[in-house]
Amino acid sequence: MPSISSLSPGNLSPRARKMTTVGIGTAGAAALALTVLPGTADHGDAGQATAARKVNAENVAFSSHSSVLPKQGKDIAAAQHSLIAVPEGAQQVRSVKDATTTAKSFTTTDEAADAIRAGAKERAAKADAEKKAEAERAAKETANRSEQRAAKPSYPDNLDGWIREAMAIMDKHNIPGSYEGIHRNIVRESGGDPRAINNWDINAQNGVPSKGLLQVIKPTFDAYHVEGTSWDQYDPVANIVTACNYAADRYGSMDNVNSAY
């Protein structure tokens, strides 16, 4: 097989050298890697000439297609441009996505703002409802206190008030007695002193002195005590009510008592 050096321009005809130079100039160093047909080594110069003609023919054929290269270059450039355009397109897609995300974020912000306003409105409504309920409770308590005062009128803390309060209780328990009859017996028994006590009569000698406005002894007070009144024997209202209850049982009414009873 002839060596690569046997195909050098010095071994070729002037025409072959010219065409070979063109082919090499156009295709570059890679065009020299040509395959030589078998058997050229056996024919000496004739084989070399044949090989040279083959090389020239192939170079001519190769160079004849060199006009295609510009189009291929354009195609390659177009391909390269398309490769560059892909990131640009991706950037455009990202820009659209960013815009969409931004729009969504604006929507989310608006919705959050609406939710905040709705929450504030709800809290305000709840606060108003609580305030209204508190006002209603206060009004109801005031009304209840008024009703209680109306149901249980206050009485002055004196003899007149004690008698009138005692008569209100007696009326609920159907215990008879008039203002005049109660007042008259109180003046005779204690002179209107709720802390009066008798320490010299027979009851005192027996260890159960008479006490209070109507001078009631302890066994009588306990036996004729009226529910809802004080268990204090000196309490003026409880003393009057108990004494009138006893007098009603013994004399029909405190009005019928004109002396010690």
mmCIF file of C-alpha atoms in Angstrom:
data_model
loop_
_atom_site.group_PDB
_atom_site.id
_atom_site.type_symbol
_atom_site.label_atom_id
_atom_site.label_comp_id
_atom_site.label_asym_id
_atom_site.label_seq_id
_atom_site.Cartn_x
_atom_site.Cartn_y
_atom_site.Cartn_z
ATOM 1 C CA MET A 1 0.000 0.000 0.000
ATOM 2 C CA PRO A 2 1.438 3.390 -0.895
ATOM 3 C CA SER A 3 2.137 5.704 2.022
ATOM 4 C CA ILE A 4 0.454 9.000 2.569
ATOM 5 C CA SER A 5 3.650 10.658 1.377
ATOM 6 C CA SER A 6 3.279 8.997 -2.050
ATOM 7 C CA LEU A 7 0.130 11.032 -2.506
ATOM 8 C CA SER A 8 1.818 14.320 -1.844
ATOM 9 C CA PRO A 9 1.513 17.062 -4.475
ATOM 10 C CA GLY A 10 5.078 16.412 -5.663
ATOM 11 C CA ASN A 11 4.102 12.993 -7.011
ATOM 12 C CA LEU A 12 1.025 14.215 -8.882
ATOM 13 C CA SER A 13 0.571 15.902 -12.200
ATOM 14 C CA PRO A 14 0.141 19.650 -12.246
ATOM 15 C CA ARG A 15 -3.628 19.306 -12.853
ATOM 16 C CA ALA A 16 -3.928 16.784 -10.077
ATOM 17 C CA ARG A 17 -1.930 18.975 -7.749
ATOM 18 C CA LYS A 18 -4.190 21.935 -8.508
ATOM 19 C CA MET A 19 -7.396 20.010 -7.916
ATOM 20 C CA THR A 20 -6.007 18.363 -4.847
ATOM 21 C CA THR A 21 -4.991 21.714 -3.429
ATOM 22 C CA VAL A 22 -8.518 23.020 -4.004
ATOM 23 C CA GLY A 23 -10.044 19.962 -2.354
ATOM 24 C CA ILE A 24 -7.753 20.178 0.610
ATOM 25 C CA GLY A 25 -8.314 23.894 0.945
ATOM 26 C CA THR A 26 -12.046 23.408 0.912
ATOM 27 C CA ALA A 27 -12.517 20.300 3.055
ATOM 28 C CA GLY A 28 -9.599 20.779 5.401
ATOM 29 C CA ALA A 29 -7.156 18.272 6.751
ATOM 30 C CA ALA A 30 -9.879 15.646 7.206
ATOM 31 C CA ALA A 31 -10.213 15.270 3.406
ATOM 32 C CA LEU A 32 -6.762 13.666 3.208
ATOM 33 C CA ALA A 33 -7.975 10.577 5.098
ATOM 34 C CA LEU A 34 -8.837 8.743 1.863
ATOM 35 C CA THR A 35 -8.918 5.004 1.316
ATOM 36 C CA VAL A 36 -6.675 3.746 -1.537
ATOM 37 C CA LEU A 37 -7.995 0.798 -3.508
ATOM 38 C CA PRO A 38 -6.163 -2.533 -2.995
ATOM 39 C CA GLY A 39 -3.480 -3.528 -5.526
ATOM 40 C CA THR A 40 -2.070 -0.105 -6.256
ATOM 41 C CA ALA A 41 1.258 -1.074 -4.703
ATOM 42 C CA ASP A 42 1.753 -3.797 -7.331
ATOM 43 C CA HIS A 43 1.545 -1.448 -10.283
ATOM 44 C CA GLY A 44 4.307 1.041 -9.400
ATOM 45 C CA ASP A 45 3.943 4.434 -10.934
ATOM 46 C CA ALA A 46 0.915 3.348 -12.881
ATOM 47 C CA GLY A 47 -0.783 2.416 -9.604
ATOM 48 C CA GLN A 48 0.241 5.691 -8.113
ATOM 49 C CA ALA A 49 -1.109 7.521 -11.125
ATOM 50 C CA THR A 50 -4.327 5.568 -10.846
ATOM 51 C CA ALA A 51 -4.498 6.330 -7.136
ATOM 52 C CA ALA A 52 -3.801 9.951 -7.870
ATOM 53 C CA ARG A 53 -6.534 10.032 -10.445
ATOM 54 C CA LYS A 54 -8.914 8.469 -7.907
ATOM 55 C CA VAL A 55 -7.896 11.058 -5.352
ATOM 56 C CA ASN A 56 -8.323 13.837 -7.864
ATOM 57 C CA ALA A 57 -11.675 12.445 -8.934
ATOM 58 C CA GLU A 58 -12.838 12.212 -5.344
ATOM 59 C CA ASN A 59 -11.490 15.676 -4.610
ATOM 60 C CA VAL A 60 -13.288 17.018 -7.657
ATOM 61 C CA ALA A 61 -16.436 15.277 -6.573
ATOM 62 C CA PHE A 62 -16.009 16.616 -3.079
ATOM 63 C CA SER A 63 -15.208 20.113 -4.268
ATOM 64 C CA SER A 64 -18.159 20.041 -6.642
ATOM 65 C CA HIS A 65 -20.433 19.827 -3.614
ATOM 66 C CA SER A 66 -18.666 22.635 -1.780
ATOM 67 C CA SER A 67 -21.306 25.048 -2.970
ATOM 68 C CA VAL A 68 -23.734 23.345 -0.593
ATOM 69 C CA LEU A 69 -21.758 24.473 2.445
ATOM 70 C CA PRO A 70 -23.158 27.972 2.621
ATOM 71 C CA LYS A 71 -26.690 26.567 2.858
ATOM 72 C CA GLN A 72 -25.559 24.078 5.470
ATOM 73 C CA GLY A 73 -23.915 26.905 7.337
ATOM 74 C CA LYS A 74 -27.182 28.790 7.257
ATOM 75 C CA ASP A 75 -28.954 25.698 8.525
ATOM 76 C CA ILE A 76 -26.412 25.343 11.300
ATOM 77 C CA ALA A 77 -26.788 29.037 12.148
ATOM 78 C CA ALA A 78 -30.536 28.639 12.113
ATOM 79 C CA ALA A 79 -30.216 25.634 14.395
ATOM 80 C CA GLN A 80 -27.919 27.587 16.672
ATOM 81 C CA HIS A 81 -30.405 30.479 16.681
ATOM 82 C CA SER A 82 -33.187 28.070 17.531
ATOM 83 C CA LEU A 83 -31.100 26.743 20.388
ATOM 84 C CA ILE A 84 -30.638 30.290 21.610
ATOM 85 C CA ALA A 85 -34.329 31.036 21.066
ATOM 86 C CA VAL A 86 -35.394 28.202 23.376
ATOM 87 C CA PRO A 87 -34.088 29.917 26.506
ATOM 88 C CA GLU A 88 -35.636 33.151 25.278
ATOM 89 C CA GLY A 89 -38.937 31.336 24.886
ATOM 90 C CA ALA A 90 -38.456 29.793 28.303
ATOM 91 C CA GLN A 91 -37.804 33.279 29.644
ATOM 92 C CA GLN A 92 -41.041 34.436 28.042
ATOM 93 C CA VAL A 93 -42.829 31.494 29.633
ATOM 94 C CA ARG A 94 -41.295 32.399 32.973
ATOM 95 C CA SER A 95 -42.378 36.000 32.481
ATOM 96 C CA VAL A 96 -45.936 34.858 31.827
ATOM 97 C CA LYS A 97 -45.788 32.615 34.868
ATOM 98 C CA ASP A 98 -44.397 35.460 36.950
ATOM 99 C CA ALA A 99 -47.200 37.730 35.767
ATOM 100 C CA THR A 100 -49.762 35.022 36.550
ATOM 101 C CA THR A 101 -48.232 34.460 39.965
ATOM 102 C CA THR A 102 -48.255 38.183 40.605
ATOM 103 C CA ALA A 103 -51.888 38.363 39.570
ATOM 104 C CA LYS A 104 -52.652 35.465 41.853
ATOM 105 C CA SER A 105 -50.786 37.153 44.676
ATOM 106 C CA PHE A 106 -52.829 40.310 44.116
ATOM 107 C CA THR A 107 -55.969 38.209 44.195
ATOM 108 C CA THR A 108 -54.815 36.501 47.363
ATOM 109 C CA THR A 109 -53.998 39.852 48.928
ATOM 110 C CA ASP A 110 -57.427 41.182 48.029
ATOM 111 C CA GLU A 111 -59.047 38.090 49.462
ATOM 112 C CA ALA A 112 -56.957 38.403 52.618
ATOM 113 C CA ALA A 113 -57.950 42.056 52.913
ATOM 114 C CA ASP A 114 -61.602 41.088 52.489
ATOM 115 C CA ALA A 115 -61.173 38.407 55.144
ATOM 116 C CA ILE A 116 -59.560 40.922 57.511
ATOM 117 C CA ARG A 117 -62.366 43.412 56.935
ATOM 118 C CA ALA A 118 -64.960 40.670 57.402
ATOM 119 C CA GLY A 119 -63.258 39.547 60.614
ATOM 120 C CA ALA A 120 -63.134 43.102 61.909
ATOM 121 C CA LYS A 121 -66.781 43.566 61.050
ATOM 122 C CA GLU A 122 -67.673 40.312 62.774
ATOM 123 C CA ARG A 123 -65.704 41.279 65.881
ATOM 124 C CA ALA A 124 -67.365 44.685 65.932
ATOM 125 C CA ALA A 125 -70.786 43.061 65.602
ATOM 126 C CA LYS A 126 -69.921 40.635 68.386
ATOM 127 C CA ALA A 127 -68.731 43.476 70.612
ATOM 128 C CA ASP A 128 -71.945 45.399 69.910
ATOM 129 C CA ALA A 129 -74.001 42.302 70.692
ATOM 130 C CA GLU A 130 -72.124 41.782 73.962
ATOM 131 C CA LYS A 131 -72.551 45.443 74.868
ATOM 132 C CA LYS A 132 -76.252 45.234 74.068
ATOM 133 C CA ALA A 133 -76.605 42.039 76.097
ATOM 134 C CA GLU A 134 -74.775 43.655 79.014
ATOM 135 C CA ALA A 135 -77.080 46.676 78.822
ATOM 136 C CA GLU A 136 -80.100 44.376 78.759
ATOM 137 C CA ARG A 137 -78.787 42.463 81.781
ATOM 138 C CA ALA A 138 -78.192 45.713 83.640
ATOM 139 C CA ALA A 139 -81.685 46.942 82.765
ATOM 140 C CA LYS A 140 -83.161 43.624 83.866
ATOM 141 C CA GLU A 141 -81.299 43.740 87.168
ATOM 142 C CA THR A 142 -82.482 47.287 87.727
ATOM 143 C CA ALA A 143 -86.035 46.231 86.946
ATOM 144 C CA ASN A 144 -85.707 43.281 89.322
ATOM 145 C CA ARG A 145 -84.459 45.554 92.069
ATOM 146 C CA SER A 146 -87.349 47.896 91.387
ATOM 147 C CA GLU A 147 -89.778 45.010 91.558
ATOM 148 C CA GLN A 148 -88.200 43.812 94.764
ATOM 149 C CA ARG A 149 -88.498 47.279 96.246
ATOM 150 C CA ALA A 150 -92.096 47.428 95.079
ATOM 151 C CA ALA A 151 -92.786 43.965 96.462
ATOM 152 C CA LYS A 152 -91.008 44.767 99.711
ATOM 153 C CA PRO A 153 -91.381 48.461 100.436
ATOM 154 C CA SER A 154 -88.885 49.963 102.768
ATOM 155 C CA TYR A 155 -90.064 51.163 106.164
ATOM 156 C CA PRO A 156 -88.548 53.785 108.437
ATOM 157 C CA ASP A 157 -86.548 52.438 111.328
ATOM 158 C CA ASN A 158 -88.899 53.743 114.002
ATOM 159 C CA LEU A 159 -92.042 52.687 115.853
ATOM 160 C CA ASP A 160 -94.320 53.673 113.012
ATOM 161 C CA GLY A 161 -92.238 51.751 110.472
ATOM 162 C CA TRP A 162 -91.971 48.678 112.674
ATOM 163 C CA ILE A 163 -95.745 48.507 113.176
ATOM 164 C CA ARG A 164 -96.531 48.927 109.503
ATOM 165 C CA GLU A 165 -93.956 46.346 108.411
ATOM 166 C CA ALA A 166 -95.284 43.913 111.046
ATOM 167 C CA MET A 167 -98.847 44.452 109.802
ATOM 168 C CA ALA A 168 -97.769 43.641 106.189
ATOM 169 C CA ILE A 169 -96.357 40.327 107.363
ATOM 170 C CA MET A 170 -99.437 39.637 109.544
ATOM 171 C CA ASP A 171 -101.653 40.251 106.515
ATOM 172 C CA LYS A 172 -99.794 37.554 104.536
ATOM 173 C CA HIS A 173 -100.302 35.061 107.393
ATOM 174 C CA ASN A 174 -103.877 36.082 108.191
ATOM 175 C CA ILE A 175 -103.020 37.364 111.648
ATOM 176 C CA PRO A 176 -105.548 39.988 112.814
ATOM 177 C CA GLY A 177 -104.639 43.302 114.452
ATOM 178 C CA SER A 178 -105.023 47.015 113.796
ATOM 179 C CA TYR A 179 -102.486 49.776 113.893
ATOM 180 C CA GLU A 180 -104.255 51.395 116.823
ATOM 181 C CA GLY A 181 -104.486 48.196 118.871
ATOM 182 C CA ILE A 182 -100.794 47.340 118.299
ATOM 183 C CA HIS A 183 -99.596 50.862 119.017
ATOM 184 C CA ARG A 184 -101.656 51.141 122.188
ATOM 185 C CA ASN A 185 -100.318 47.921 123.683
ATOM 186 C CA ILE A 186 -96.700 48.734 122.740
ATOM 187 C CA VAL A 187 -96.888 52.081 124.563
ATOM 188 C CA ARG A 188 -98.300 50.381 127.665
ATOM 189 C CA GLU A 189 -95.857 47.441 127.698
ATOM 190 C CA SER A 190 -92.506 49.048 126.729
ATOM 191 C CA GLY A 191 -93.041 52.719 125.958
ATOM 192 C CA GLY A 192 -91.779 51.985 122.447
ATOM 193 C CA ASP A 193 -88.330 50.738 123.531
ATOM 194 C CA PRO A 194 -87.376 47.613 121.521
ATOM 195 C CA ARG A 195 -84.680 46.761 124.123
ATOM 196 C CA ALA A 196 -87.045 46.879 127.112
ATOM 197 C CA ILE A 197 -86.865 43.977 129.596
ATOM 198 C CA ASN A 198 -88.787 43.108 132.784
ATOM 199 C CA ASN A 199 -86.511 41.686 135.456
ATOM 200 C CA TRP A 200 -88.916 41.804 138.469
ATOM 201 C CA ASP A 201 -92.226 40.062 137.607
ATOM 202 C CA ILE A 202 -93.039 36.403 138.011
ATOM 203 C CA ASN A 203 -91.650 35.535 134.614
ATOM 204 C CA ALA A 204 -88.315 37.068 135.511
ATOM 205 C CA GLN A 205 -88.396 35.143 138.791
ATOM 206 C CA ASN A 206 -88.902 31.988 136.749
ATOM 207 C CA GLY A 207 -85.891 32.841 134.581
ATOM 208 C CA VAL A 208 -87.786 33.867 131.474
ATOM 209 C CA PRO A 209 -88.046 37.655 131.596
ATOM 210 C CA SER A 210 -90.354 39.531 129.233
ATOM 211 C CA LYS A 211 -88.508 41.322 126.402
ATOM 212 C CA GLY A 212 -89.110 43.707 123.546
ATOM 213 C CA LEU A 213 -91.838 46.083 122.424
ATOM 214 C CA LEU A 214 -94.699 43.823 123.513
ATOM 215 C CA GLN A 215 -92.815 42.081 126.380
ATOM 216 C CA VAL A 216 -92.850 38.523 125.067
ATOM 217 C CA ILE A 217 -91.199 35.713 127.043
ATOM 218 C CA LYS A 218 -88.878 33.243 125.345
ATOM 219 C CA PRO A 219 -91.219 30.177 125.413
ATOM 220 C CA THR A 220 -94.051 32.231 123.835
ATOM 221 C CA PHE A 221 -91.686 33.737 121.247
ATOM 222 C CA ASP A 222 -90.476 30.296 120.184
ATOM 223 C CA ALA A 223 -93.989 28.822 120.063
ATOM 224 C CA TYR A 224 -95.629 31.637 118.066
ATOM 225 C CA HIS A 225 -92.667 32.729 115.889
ATOM 226 C CA VAL A 226 -93.715 33.505 112.307
ATOM 227 C CA GLU A 227 -91.611 32.173 109.458
ATOM 228 C CA GLY A 228 -89.666 34.819 107.588
ATOM 229 C CA THR A 229 -89.020 36.994 110.625
ATOM 230 C CA SER A 230 -85.940 37.175 112.822
ATOM 231 C CA TRP A 231 -85.324 34.738 115.679
ATOM 232 C CA ASP A 232 -83.967 37.587 117.754
ATOM 233 C CA GLN A 233 -86.416 38.214 120.594
ATOM 234 C CA TYR A 234 -85.462 41.902 120.639
ATOM 235 C CA ASP A 235 -86.107 42.412 116.903
ATOM 236 C CA PRO A 236 -89.015 44.920 116.832
ATOM 237 C CA VAL A 237 -90.848 43.495 113.805
ATOM 238 C CA ALA A 238 -90.434 39.856 114.870
ATOM 239 C CA ASN A 239 -91.549 40.774 118.443
ATOM 240 C CA ILE A 240 -94.725 42.516 117.204
ATOM 241 C CA VAL A 241 -95.686 39.732 114.782
ATOM 242 C CA THR A 242 -95.108 36.985 117.370
ATOM 243 C CA ALA A 243 -97.053 38.842 120.085
ATOM 244 C CA CYS A 244 -99.982 39.510 117.698
ATOM 245 C CA ASN A 245 -99.972 35.842 116.642
ATOM 246 C CA TYR A 246 -100.147 34.813 120.302
ATOM 247 C CA ALA A 247 -102.860 37.401 121.094
ATOM 248 C CA ALA A 248 -104.942 36.219 118.126
ATOM 249 C CA ASP A 249 -104.754 32.672 119.472
ATOM 250 C CA ARG A 250 -105.589 33.654 123.070
ATOM 251 C CA TYR A 251 -107.829 36.745 122.643
ATOM 252 C CA GLY A 252 -108.886 36.787 119.052
ATOM 253 C CA SER A 253 -106.732 39.889 118.233
ATOM 254 C CA MET A 254 -104.250 42.267 119.763
ATOM 255 C CA ASP A 255 -107.064 44.824 119.610
ATOM 256 C CA ASN A 256 -108.775 42.919 122.424
ATOM 257 C CA VAL A 257 -105.796 43.208 124.787
ATOM 258 C CA ASN A 258 -105.972 46.122 127.225
ATOM 259 C CA SER A 259 -103.723 44.953 130.008
ATOM 260 C CA ALA A 260 -101.086 42.406 130.800
ATOM 261 C CA TYR A 261 -101.648 39.359 128.784
#
